Amino acid sequence: MLVVVPAPPALSGELALYHTTDPLLSNSPVLVSYGPASTIATSSSRVQVHVFTPAGLQSYPRLAVSPNSPFYAAVNSLPREEQGDEVCRALAFGLSKYFAEIPQCVKDAWAKQSCPSKKTPSAFGIFGDTHVAMLASRMMKVDNVEGITKDIQQALGEQTQSWIDVDVVLPPASIGLPRDNDRHLGSDDTLDDDQAVSRYGEYAPLINVLGEPAFLPTSKLKRAPSRPISVGRSTSFLKRQKEVLRREMCELVDTEENYVNKMNDLVHHVARDFRDKARGHKPLSWGPDEDALTALFPPSLDKILEANSRFLDAIRGILNDTEEQAIQDIEMTPTDLTNGHQGHENVDDTGILAFAKCLSLAFPKFADCYADYIQAHASFPQLLKNFTREPASSFSKRVQDTGEQRLMSMLIEPVQRLPRYNLYIDGIVRQLPVRHPALKILLRARDTISDICSRESP
């Protein structure tokens, strides 16, 4: 997950908020939060000031309003009766520092937008000490501090970009042919600015930001993710690789059996008990009725158990059927390449090809039930809180008997299970030689799981 825009500083509700409009800049709004600086000392002369204008939000969590600072000149420009006001001095000092740190290009754009005639809007220059003093003396205290602070934090909140790949499709004929002196560049070489402009024209800055592109024919746009995947680069298939491969396959089967047992306990014992009791729910009693309980134990839960039970039977059968021949193959495979033997790549003695096909056929059947359950799971904590609001209700007592922590742990199992399949696939793929026929099948199965996980956010 890439953070595109960082989160703004935490603006405490204990801060006082002051507001005014700037007549020299087309009545642009100016908001300033003010309060004592957070410190471990019992007393401190430092203050915190947070300034928000069309130029952006800037925070000064520990500001010393010192007469020796060059920013204090704005305080001296205040009217005499306001120079003795501690708050007004801090506002002027903070605004002076804020304007001084605004890049000149931002100041020019702000002034040009406010003064299209390019004439000075007053007898004194904007962003100067007199300008700051005027704003500080016009500041009015705001009562709705909490609401405005919440709006600012939401507007400037952290923005992230998912790790999922983004494909950029440019308009036809917008990509030029490489120049003669560019043809020698390898796929890992980066184009300089001139080369990028000659290739992509007006889109060169965008391409440079995204990094080195990978060109694909339109017929192959549906592909495995281009993010790094651990694929074995070797063409050999040695004894150690086959041993690790079988161990990964066995571990996947063992953990799948454990997972199915947990799901069986959840569906046939815990959920069934709650569902049976909900059928006898009285209209005036606390706790959910049968329809409301469906939100906590959705039908997709039963479908997940059914799908994974069939999947477990299939992979366990493949593992058992190929165990004897896999042991014999491992014993016959050399430990190194000294004799030139590289293993039996085209013979599925390890059972991995049948195993990969089973994963590729089973995972698409997980799509609907898991996607529905993952989406429903987001509301489980709040549902459980609402259902147990009355401690004396029969539902609350059943939750206590089951154990709330145990119940939530069981309910989150399907959400946590899906990404683990990809971890096992990665472990298996690392052992396979680059030309092994099971490799593409496993990566296709991995893409299926990634696609299901990406449906988590509706």
PDB file of C-alpha atoms in Angstrom, residues 88-353:
ATOM      1  CA  CYS A  88      -3.019  37.908  19.158  1.00  0.00           C
ATOM      2  CA  ARG A  89       0.775  37.927  19.423  1.00  0.00           C
ATOM      3  CA  ALA A  90       0.906  34.158  18.832  1.00  0.00           C
ATOM      4  CA  LEU A  91      -1.463  34.385  15.855  1.00  0.00           C
ATOM      5  CA  ALA A  92       0.607  37.124  14.235  1.00  0.00           C
ATOM      6  CA  PHE A  93       3.860  35.273  14.914  1.00  0.00           C
ATOM      7  CA  GLY A  94       2.502  31.999  13.476  1.00  0.00           C
ATOM      8  CA  LEU A  95       1.025  33.672  10.384  1.00  0.00           C
ATOM      9  CA  SER A  96       4.313  35.483   9.738  1.00  0.00           C
ATOM     10  CA  LYS A  97       6.221  32.202   9.853  1.00  0.00           C
ATOM     11  CA  TYR A  98       3.601  30.526   7.670  1.00  0.00           C
ATOM     12  CA  PHE A  99       3.759  33.199   4.933  1.00  0.00           C
ATOM     13  CA  ALA A 100       7.563  33.221   5.038  1.00  0.00           C
ATOM     14  CA  GLU A 101       7.677  29.467   4.353  1.00  0.00           C
ATOM     15  CA  ILE A 102       5.188  29.462   1.482  1.00  0.00           C
ATOM     16  CA  PRO A 103       7.103  28.890  -1.792  1.00  0.00           C
ATOM     17  CA  GLN A 104       7.334  31.994  -3.939  1.00  0.00           C
ATOM     18  CA  CYS A 105       5.609  30.294  -6.858  1.00  0.00           C
ATOM     19  CA  VAL A 106       2.601  29.581  -4.621  1.00  0.00           C
ATOM     20  CA  LYS A 107       2.524  33.203  -3.444  1.00  0.00           C
ATOM     21  CA  ASP A 108       2.645  34.434  -7.037  1.00  0.00           C
ATOM     22  CA  ALA A 109      -0.169  32.126  -8.132  1.00  0.00           C
ATOM     23  CA  TRP A 110      -2.303  33.084  -5.127  1.00  0.00           C
ATOM     24  CA  ALA A 111      -1.749  36.812  -5.682  1.00  0.00           C
ATOM     25  CA  LYS A 112      -2.320  36.533  -9.452  1.00  0.00           C
ATOM     26  CA  GLN A 113      -5.602  34.690  -8.931  1.00  0.00           C
ATOM     27  CA  SER A 114      -6.764  37.297  -6.415  1.00  0.00           C
ATOM     28  CA  CYS A 115      -5.484  40.306  -8.369  1.00  0.00           C
ATOM     29  CA  PRO A 116      -5.881  39.617 -12.116  1.00  0.00           C
ATOM     30  CA  SER A 117      -4.871  43.199 -12.927  1.00  0.00           C
ATOM     31  CA  LYS A 118      -1.418  42.456 -11.440  1.00  0.00           C
ATOM     32  CA  LYS A 119      -1.654  45.674  -9.481  1.00  0.00           C
ATOM     33  CA  THR A 120      -0.792  45.877  -5.805  1.00  0.00           C
ATOM     34  CA  PRO A 121      -4.099  45.576  -3.944  1.00  0.00           C
ATOM     35  CA  SER A 122      -3.071  48.056  -1.298  1.00  0.00           C
ATOM     36  CA  ALA A 123      -0.453  50.586  -0.424  1.00  0.00           C
ATOM     37  CA  PHE A 124       1.606  47.888   1.322  1.00  0.00           C
ATOM     38  CA  GLY A 125       2.723  44.530  -0.099  1.00  0.00           C
ATOM     39  CA  ILE A 126       0.876  41.327   0.611  1.00  0.00           C
ATOM     40  CA  PHE A 127       2.457  38.639   2.789  1.00  0.00           C
ATOM     41  CA  GLY A 128       4.392  41.332   4.647  1.00  0.00           C
ATOM     42  CA  ASP A 129       4.387  42.227   8.353  1.00  0.00           C
ATOM     43  CA  THR A 130       1.564  44.763   8.000  1.00  0.00           C
ATOM     44  CA  HIS A 131      -0.520  42.277   6.066  1.00  0.00           C
ATOM     45  CA  VAL A 132      -0.007  39.652   8.776  1.00  0.00           C
ATOM     46  CA  ALA A 133      -0.807  42.124  11.547  1.00  0.00           C
ATOM     47  CA  MET A 134      -4.051  43.082   9.823  1.00  0.00           C
ATOM     48  CA  LEU A 135      -5.121  39.423   9.588  1.00  0.00           C
ATOM     49  CA  ALA A 136      -4.224  38.701  13.218  1.00  0.00           C
ATOM     50  CA  SER A 137      -6.189  41.696  14.488  1.00  0.00           C
ATOM     51  CA  ARG A 138      -9.248  40.622  12.426  1.00  0.00           C
ATOM     52  CA  MET A 139      -9.290  37.082  13.807  1.00  0.00           C
ATOM     53  CA  MET A 140     -12.561  35.991  15.420  1.00  0.00           C
ATOM     54  CA  LYS A 141     -12.928  32.970  17.686  1.00  0.00           C
ATOM     55  CA  VAL A 142     -14.982  30.080  16.295  1.00  0.00           C
ATOM     56  CA  ASP A 143     -17.399  28.121  18.485  1.00  0.00           C
ATOM     57  CA  ASN A 144     -17.887  24.992  16.345  1.00  0.00           C
ATOM     58  CA  VAL A 145     -14.284  23.837  16.762  1.00  0.00           C
ATOM     59  CA  GLU A 146     -14.950  20.099  16.744  1.00  0.00           C
ATOM     60  CA  GLY A 147     -17.047  20.123  13.568  1.00  0.00           C
ATOM     61  CA  ILE A 148     -14.659  22.308  11.575  1.00  0.00           C
ATOM     62  CA  THR A 149     -11.615  20.333  12.736  1.00  0.00           C
ATOM     63  CA  LYS A 150     -13.308  17.104  11.664  1.00  0.00           C
ATOM     64  CA  ASP A 151     -14.070  18.562   8.219  1.00  0.00           C
ATOM     65  CA  ILE A 152     -10.454  19.672   7.761  1.00  0.00           C
ATOM     66  CA  GLN A 153      -9.066  16.288   8.747  1.00  0.00           C
ATOM     67  CA  GLN A 154     -11.476  14.491   6.416  1.00  0.00           C
ATOM     68  CA  ALA A 155     -10.680  16.823   3.522  1.00  0.00           C
ATOM     69  CA  LEU A 156      -6.924  16.450   4.016  1.00  0.00           C
ATOM     70  CA  GLY A 157      -6.977  12.830   5.204  1.00  0.00           C
ATOM     71  CA  GLU A 158      -4.411  10.237   4.229  1.00  0.00           C
ATOM     72  CA  GLN A 159      -4.812   8.933   0.690  1.00  0.00           C
ATOM     73  CA  THR A 160      -3.354   5.597  -0.344  1.00  0.00           C
ATOM     74  CA  GLN A 161      -2.920   3.644  -3.555  1.00  0.00           C
ATOM     75  CA  SER A 162      -3.370  -0.115  -3.540  1.00  0.00           C
ATOM     76  CA  TRP A 163      -0.482  -2.328  -4.616  1.00  0.00           C
ATOM     77  CA  ILE A 164      -2.691  -3.763  -7.330  1.00  0.00           C
ATOM     78  CA  ASP A 165      -1.190  -2.965 -10.745  1.00  0.00           C
ATOM     79  CA  VAL A 166      -2.483  -0.052 -12.795  1.00  0.00           C
ATOM     80  CA  ASP A 167      -2.328  -0.388 -16.577  1.00  0.00           C
ATOM     81  CA  VAL A 168      -2.020   2.838 -18.567  1.00  0.00           C
ATOM     82  CA  VAL A 169      -3.597   2.728 -22.035  1.00  0.00           C
ATOM     83  CA  LEU A 170      -2.559   5.711 -24.176  1.00  0.00           C
ATOM     84  CA  PRO A 171      -4.552   7.026 -27.161  1.00  0.00           C
ATOM     85  CA  PRO A 172      -3.759   5.515 -30.578  1.00  0.00           C
ATOM     86  CA  ALA A 173      -0.621   6.791 -32.317  1.00  0.00           C
ATOM     87  CA  SER A 174       0.620   8.553 -29.176  1.00  0.00           C
ATOM     88  CA  ILE A 175       3.695   6.288 -28.856  1.00  0.00           C
ATOM     89  CA  GLY A 176       6.446   6.959 -31.392  1.00  0.00           C
ATOM     90  CA  LEU A 177       9.026   4.559 -32.755  1.00  0.00           C
ATOM     91  CA  PRO A 178      12.391   4.515 -30.938  1.00  0.00           C
ATOM     92  CA  ARG A 179      15.218   6.461 -32.476  1.00  0.00           C
ATOM     93  CA  ASP A 180      18.193   4.613 -33.937  1.00  0.00           C
ATOM     94  CA  ASN A 181      20.434   5.435 -30.976  1.00  0.00           C
ATOM     95  CA  ASP A 182      17.748   4.156 -28.568  1.00  0.00           C
ATOM     96  CA  ARG A 183      17.425   0.672 -30.074  1.00  0.00           C
ATOM     97  CA  HIS A 184      20.407  -0.658 -28.165  1.00  0.00           C
ATOM     98  CA  LEU A 185      18.743   0.013 -24.807  1.00  0.00           C
ATOM     99  CA  GLY A 186      17.826  -3.057 -22.799  1.00  0.00           C
ATOM    100  CA  SER A 187      14.528  -3.632 -21.059  1.00  0.00           C
ATOM    101  CA  ASP A 188      16.053  -2.610 -17.723  1.00  0.00           C
ATOM    102  CA  ASP A 189      17.493   0.678 -19.028  1.00  0.00           C
ATOM    103  CA  THR A 190      15.737   3.918 -18.170  1.00  0.00           C
ATOM    104  CA  LEU A 191      15.052   6.497 -20.859  1.00  0.00           C
ATOM    105  CA  ASP A 192      16.360   9.996 -20.290  1.00  0.00           C
ATOM    106  CA  ASP A 193      14.083  13.022 -20.683  1.00  0.00           C
ATOM    107  CA  ASP A 194      14.781  13.578 -24.396  1.00  0.00           C
ATOM    108  CA  GLN A 195      14.301   9.913 -25.238  1.00  0.00           C
ATOM    109  CA  ALA A 196      11.067   9.765 -23.252  1.00  0.00           C
ATOM    110  CA  VAL A 197       9.684  12.845 -25.016  1.00  0.00           C
ATOM    111  CA  SER A 198      10.545  11.422 -28.436  1.00  0.00           C
ATOM    112  CA  ARG A 199       8.756   8.171 -27.571  1.00  0.00           C
ATOM    113  CA  TYR A 200       5.715   9.387 -25.599  1.00  0.00           C
ATOM    114  CA  GLY A 201       5.379  13.068 -26.435  1.00  0.00           C
ATOM    115  CA  GLU A 202       3.134  14.944 -24.001  1.00  0.00           C
ATOM    116  CA  TYR A 203       2.694  11.776 -21.929  1.00  0.00           C
ATOM    117  CA  ALA A 204       6.424  11.484 -21.137  1.00  0.00           C
ATOM    118  CA  PRO A 205       6.152  13.007 -17.595  1.00  0.00           C
ATOM    119  CA  LEU A 206       3.406  10.518 -16.695  1.00  0.00           C
ATOM    120  CA  ILE A 207       5.402   7.555 -18.006  1.00  0.00           C
ATOM    121  CA  ASN A 208       8.528   8.697 -16.124  1.00  0.00           C
ATOM    122  CA  VAL A 209       6.566   8.885 -12.863  1.00  0.00           C
ATOM    123  CA  LEU A 210       5.170   5.367 -13.282  1.00  0.00           C
ATOM    124  CA  GLY A 211       8.570   3.869 -14.045  1.00  0.00           C
ATOM    125  CA  GLU A 212       9.725   1.522 -16.784  1.00  0.00           C
ATOM    126  CA  PRO A 213       6.699   0.350 -18.823  1.00  0.00           C
ATOM    127  CA  ALA A 214       6.040  -3.178 -20.044  1.00  0.00           C
ATOM    128  CA  PHE A 215       4.330  -3.354 -23.430  1.00  0.00           C
ATOM    129  CA  LEU A 216       1.767  -6.112 -23.950  1.00  0.00           C
ATOM    130  CA  PRO A 217      -0.379  -6.936 -26.986  1.00  0.00           C
ATOM    131  CA  THR A 218      -4.046  -6.227 -26.415  1.00  0.00           C
ATOM    132  CA  SER A 219      -4.816  -9.934 -26.746  1.00  0.00           C
ATOM    133  CA  LYS A 220      -2.808 -10.627 -23.589  1.00  0.00           C
ATOM    134  CA  LEU A 221      -4.088  -7.888 -21.296  1.00  0.00           C
ATOM    135  CA  LYS A 222      -5.547 -10.555 -18.975  1.00  0.00           C
ATOM    136  CA  ARG A 223      -2.374 -11.833 -17.394  1.00  0.00           C
ATOM    137  CA  ALA A 224      -0.640 -12.664 -14.178  1.00  0.00           C
ATOM    138  CA  PRO A 225       0.146  -9.552 -12.080  1.00  0.00           C
ATOM    139  CA  SER A 226       3.380  -7.870 -13.101  1.00  0.00           C
ATOM    140  CA  ARG A 227       4.373  -7.336  -9.494  1.00  0.00           C
ATOM    141  CA  PRO A 228       7.365  -9.437  -8.424  1.00  0.00           C
ATOM    142  CA  ILE A 229       6.617 -13.130  -7.831  1.00  0.00           C
ATOM    143  CA  SER A 230       9.201 -15.614  -6.631  1.00  0.00           C
ATOM    144  CA  VAL A 231       9.668 -17.829  -9.671  1.00  0.00           C
ATOM    145  CA  GLY A 232      12.597 -20.227  -9.814  1.00  0.00           C
ATOM    146  CA  ARG A 233      15.143 -19.145 -12.430  1.00  0.00           C
ATOM    147  CA  SER A 234      16.935 -22.482 -12.593  1.00  0.00           C
ATOM    148  CA  THR A 235      16.252 -25.166 -15.180  1.00  0.00           C
ATOM    149  CA  SER A 236      17.229 -27.931 -12.763  1.00  0.00           C
ATOM    150  CA  PHE A 237      14.921 -29.945 -10.510  1.00  0.00           C
ATOM    151  CA  LEU A 238      17.149 -31.441  -7.830  1.00  0.00           C
ATOM    152  CA  LYS A 239      16.493 -33.626  -4.819  1.00  0.00           C
ATOM    153  CA  ARG A 240      16.388 -30.766  -2.327  1.00  0.00           C
ATOM    154  CA  GLN A 241      13.852 -28.878  -4.460  1.00  0.00           C
ATOM    155  CA  LYS A 242      11.571 -31.893  -4.716  1.00  0.00           C
ATOM    156  CA  GLU A 243      11.765 -32.540  -0.989  1.00  0.00           C
ATOM    157  CA  VAL A 244      10.790 -28.962  -0.187  1.00  0.00           C
ATOM    158  CA  LEU A 245       8.072 -29.125  -2.842  1.00  0.00           C
ATOM    159  CA  ARG A 246       6.417 -32.182  -1.292  1.00  0.00           C
ATOM    160  CA  ARG A 247       6.747 -30.685   2.155  1.00  0.00           C
ATOM    161  CA  GLU A 248       4.919 -27.529   1.011  1.00  0.00           C
ATOM    162  CA  MET A 249       2.179 -29.656  -0.567  1.00  0.00           C
ATOM    163  CA  CYS A 250       1.790 -31.722   2.616  1.00  0.00           C
ATOM    164  CA  GLU A 251       1.665 -28.595   4.762  1.00  0.00           C
ATOM    165  CA  LEU A 252      -1.052 -27.110   2.577  1.00  0.00           C
ATOM    166  CA  VAL A 253      -3.131 -30.272   2.963  1.00  0.00           C
ATOM    167  CA  ASP A 254      -2.543 -30.414   6.741  1.00  0.00           C
ATOM    168  CA  THR A 255      -3.528 -26.791   7.283  1.00  0.00           C
ATOM    169  CA  GLU A 256      -6.536 -27.226   4.997  1.00  0.00           C
ATOM    170  CA  GLU A 257      -7.718 -30.163   7.090  1.00  0.00           C
ATOM    171  CA  ASN A 258      -7.315 -28.117  10.258  1.00  0.00           C
ATOM    172  CA  TYR A 259      -9.203 -25.213   8.653  1.00  0.00           C
ATOM    173  CA  VAL A 260     -12.091 -27.429   7.515  1.00  0.00           C
ATOM    174  CA  ASN A 261     -12.377 -28.887  11.024  1.00  0.00           C
ATOM    175  CA  LYS A 262     -12.654 -25.377  12.468  1.00  0.00           C
ATOM    176  CA  MET A 263     -15.260 -24.403   9.904  1.00  0.00           C
ATOM    177  CA  ASN A 264     -17.183 -27.591  10.613  1.00  0.00           C
ATOM    178  CA  ASP A 265     -17.215 -26.751  14.325  1.00  0.00           C
ATOM    179  CA  LEU A 266     -18.351 -23.206  13.568  1.00  0.00           C
ATOM    180  CA  VAL A 267     -21.170 -24.191  11.202  1.00  0.00           C
ATOM    181  CA  HIS A 268     -22.449 -27.435  12.755  1.00  0.00           C
ATOM    182  CA  HIS A 269     -22.052 -26.561  16.416  1.00  0.00           C
ATOM    183  CA  VAL A 270     -21.698 -22.844  17.176  1.00  0.00           C
ATOM    184  CA  ALA A 271     -23.798 -21.366  14.361  1.00  0.00           C
ATOM    185  CA  ARG A 272     -26.394 -24.143  14.528  1.00  0.00           C
ATOM    186  CA  ASP A 273     -26.900 -23.581  18.258  1.00  0.00           C
ATOM    187  CA  PHE A 274     -27.400 -19.833  17.777  1.00  0.00           C
ATOM    188  CA  ARG A 275     -29.729 -20.408  14.811  1.00  0.00           C
ATOM    189  CA  ASP A 276     -31.858 -22.948  16.658  1.00  0.00           C
ATOM    190  CA  LYS A 277     -32.304 -20.623  19.632  1.00  0.00           C
ATOM    191  CA  ALA A 278     -33.129 -17.686  17.327  1.00  0.00           C
ATOM    192  CA  ARG A 279     -36.028 -19.626  15.797  1.00  0.00           C
ATOM    193  CA  GLY A 280     -37.772 -19.522  19.185  1.00  0.00           C
ATOM    194  CA  HIS A 281     -37.121 -15.806  19.609  1.00  0.00           C
ATOM    195  CA  LYS A 282     -39.986 -13.966  21.322  1.00  0.00           C
ATOM    196  CA  PRO A 283     -41.019 -10.582  19.877  1.00  0.00           C
ATOM    197  CA  LEU A 284     -40.355  -8.586  23.084  1.00  0.00           C
ATOM    198  CA  SER A 285     -37.178 -10.377  24.153  1.00  0.00           C
ATOM    199  CA  TRP A 286     -33.640  -9.074  23.716  1.00  0.00           C
ATOM    200  CA  GLY A 287     -31.302 -10.555  21.158  1.00  0.00           C
ATOM    201  CA  PRO A 288     -31.614 -11.125  17.403  1.00  0.00           C
ATOM    202  CA  ASP A 289     -34.351 -13.097  15.717  1.00  0.00           C
ATOM    203  CA  GLU A 290     -33.659 -15.624  12.974  1.00  0.00           C
ATOM    204  CA  ASP A 291     -33.538 -13.037  10.177  1.00  0.00           C
ATOM    205  CA  ALA A 292     -31.249 -10.667  12.094  1.00  0.00           C
ATOM    206  CA  LEU A 293     -28.903 -13.514  13.005  1.00  0.00           C
ATOM    207  CA  THR A 294     -28.387 -14.202   9.311  1.00  0.00           C
ATOM    208  CA  ALA A 295     -26.174 -11.114   9.199  1.00  0.00           C
ATOM    209  CA  LEU A 296     -23.805 -12.689  11.752  1.00  0.00           C
ATOM    210  CA  PHE A 297     -23.900 -16.225  10.339  1.00  0.00           C
ATOM    211  CA  PRO A 298     -24.587 -15.640   6.616  1.00  0.00           C
ATOM    212  CA  PRO A 299     -25.468 -18.475   4.212  1.00  0.00           C
ATOM    213  CA  SER A 300     -22.069 -17.995   2.551  1.00  0.00           C
ATOM    214  CA  LEU A 301     -20.525 -19.555   5.675  1.00  0.00           C
ATOM    215  CA  ASP A 302     -22.183 -22.898   4.907  1.00  0.00           C
ATOM    216  CA  LYS A 303     -21.155 -22.636   1.246  1.00  0.00           C
ATOM    217  CA  ILE A 304     -17.530 -22.040   2.279  1.00  0.00           C
ATOM    218  CA  LEU A 305     -17.550 -25.207   4.384  1.00  0.00           C
ATOM    219  CA  GLU A 306     -19.033 -27.190   1.506  1.00  0.00           C
ATOM    220  CA  ALA A 307     -16.525 -25.849  -1.064  1.00  0.00           C
ATOM    221  CA  ASN A 308     -13.495 -26.353   1.158  1.00  0.00           C
ATOM    222  CA  SER A 309     -14.558 -29.843   2.180  1.00  0.00           C
ATOM    223  CA  ARG A 310     -14.632 -30.896  -1.484  1.00  0.00           C
ATOM    224  CA  PHE A 311     -11.304 -29.146  -2.061  1.00  0.00           C
ATOM    225  CA  LEU A 312      -9.724 -30.956   0.888  1.00  0.00           C
ATOM    226  CA  ASP A 313     -10.897 -34.358  -0.364  1.00  0.00           C
ATOM    227  CA  ALA A 314      -9.445 -33.635  -3.807  1.00  0.00           C
ATOM    228  CA  ILE A 315      -5.963 -32.462  -2.749  1.00  0.00           C
ATOM    229  CA  ARG A 316      -5.668 -35.114  -0.051  1.00  0.00           C
ATOM    230  CA  GLY A 317      -6.494 -37.784  -2.618  1.00  0.00           C
ATOM    231  CA  ILE A 318      -3.826 -36.469  -5.011  1.00  0.00           C
ATOM    232  CA  LEU A 319      -1.243 -36.352  -2.242  1.00  0.00           C
ATOM    233  CA  ASN A 320      -1.984 -39.940  -1.178  1.00  0.00           C
ATOM    234  CA  ASP A 321      -2.065 -41.272  -4.742  1.00  0.00           C
ATOM    235  CA  THR A 322       1.313 -39.757  -5.645  1.00  0.00           C
ATOM    236  CA  GLU A 323       3.121 -40.398  -2.358  1.00  0.00           C
ATOM    237  CA  GLU A 324       4.833 -43.663  -3.327  1.00  0.00           C
ATOM    238  CA  GLN A 325       6.043 -42.539  -6.745  1.00  0.00           C
ATOM    239  CA  ALA A 326       7.157 -39.173  -5.308  1.00  0.00           C
ATOM    240  CA  ILE A 327       9.332 -40.930  -2.694  1.00  0.00           C
ATOM    241  CA  GLN A 328      10.911 -43.111  -5.362  1.00  0.00           C
ATOM    242  CA  ASP A 329      11.534 -40.122  -7.622  1.00  0.00           C
ATOM    243  CA  ILE A 330      13.172 -38.134  -4.825  1.00  0.00           C
ATOM    244  CA  GLU A 331      15.477 -41.051  -4.002  1.00  0.00           C
ATOM    245  CA  MET A 332      16.552 -41.313  -7.656  1.00  0.00           C
ATOM    246  CA  THR A 333      17.103 -37.579  -8.130  1.00  0.00           C
ATOM    247  CA  PRO A 334      20.706 -36.315  -7.685  1.00  0.00           C
ATOM    248  CA  THR A 335      21.625 -33.727  -5.098  1.00  0.00           C
ATOM    249  CA  ASP A 336      23.690 -31.643  -7.558  1.00  0.00           C
ATOM    250  CA  LEU A 337      24.433 -31.275 -11.259  1.00  0.00           C
ATOM    251  CA  THR A 338      27.818 -33.008 -11.268  1.00  0.00           C
ATOM    252  CA  ASN A 339      26.568 -35.863 -13.419  1.00  0.00           C
ATOM    253  CA  GLY A 340      24.624 -33.606 -15.755  1.00  0.00           C
ATOM    254  CA  HIS A 341      21.241 -35.076 -14.719  1.00  0.00           C
ATOM    255  CA  GLN A 342      18.593 -32.400 -14.111  1.00  0.00           C
ATOM    256  CA  GLY A 343      15.641 -34.452 -12.944  1.00  0.00           C
ATOM    257  CA  HIS A 344      12.437 -35.479 -14.694  1.00  0.00           C
ATOM    258  CA  GLU A 345      10.826 -32.147 -15.608  1.00  0.00           C
ATOM    259  CA  ASN A 346       8.296 -33.581 -18.034  1.00  0.00           C
ATOM    260  CA  VAL A 347       7.144 -36.454 -15.831  1.00  0.00           C
ATOM    261  CA  ASP A 348       4.799 -35.654 -12.941  1.00  0.00           C
ATOM    262  CA  ASP A 349       6.416 -38.041 -10.466  1.00  0.00           C
ATOM    263  CA  THR A 350       6.147 -35.426  -7.720  1.00  0.00           C
ATOM    264  CA  GLY A 351       2.398 -35.051  -8.229  1.00  0.00           C
ATOM    265  CA  ILE A 352       2.647 -31.278  -8.495  1.00  0.00           C
ATOM    266  CA  LEU A 353       1.027 -31.032 -11.927  1.00  0.00           C
TER     267      LEU A 353
END
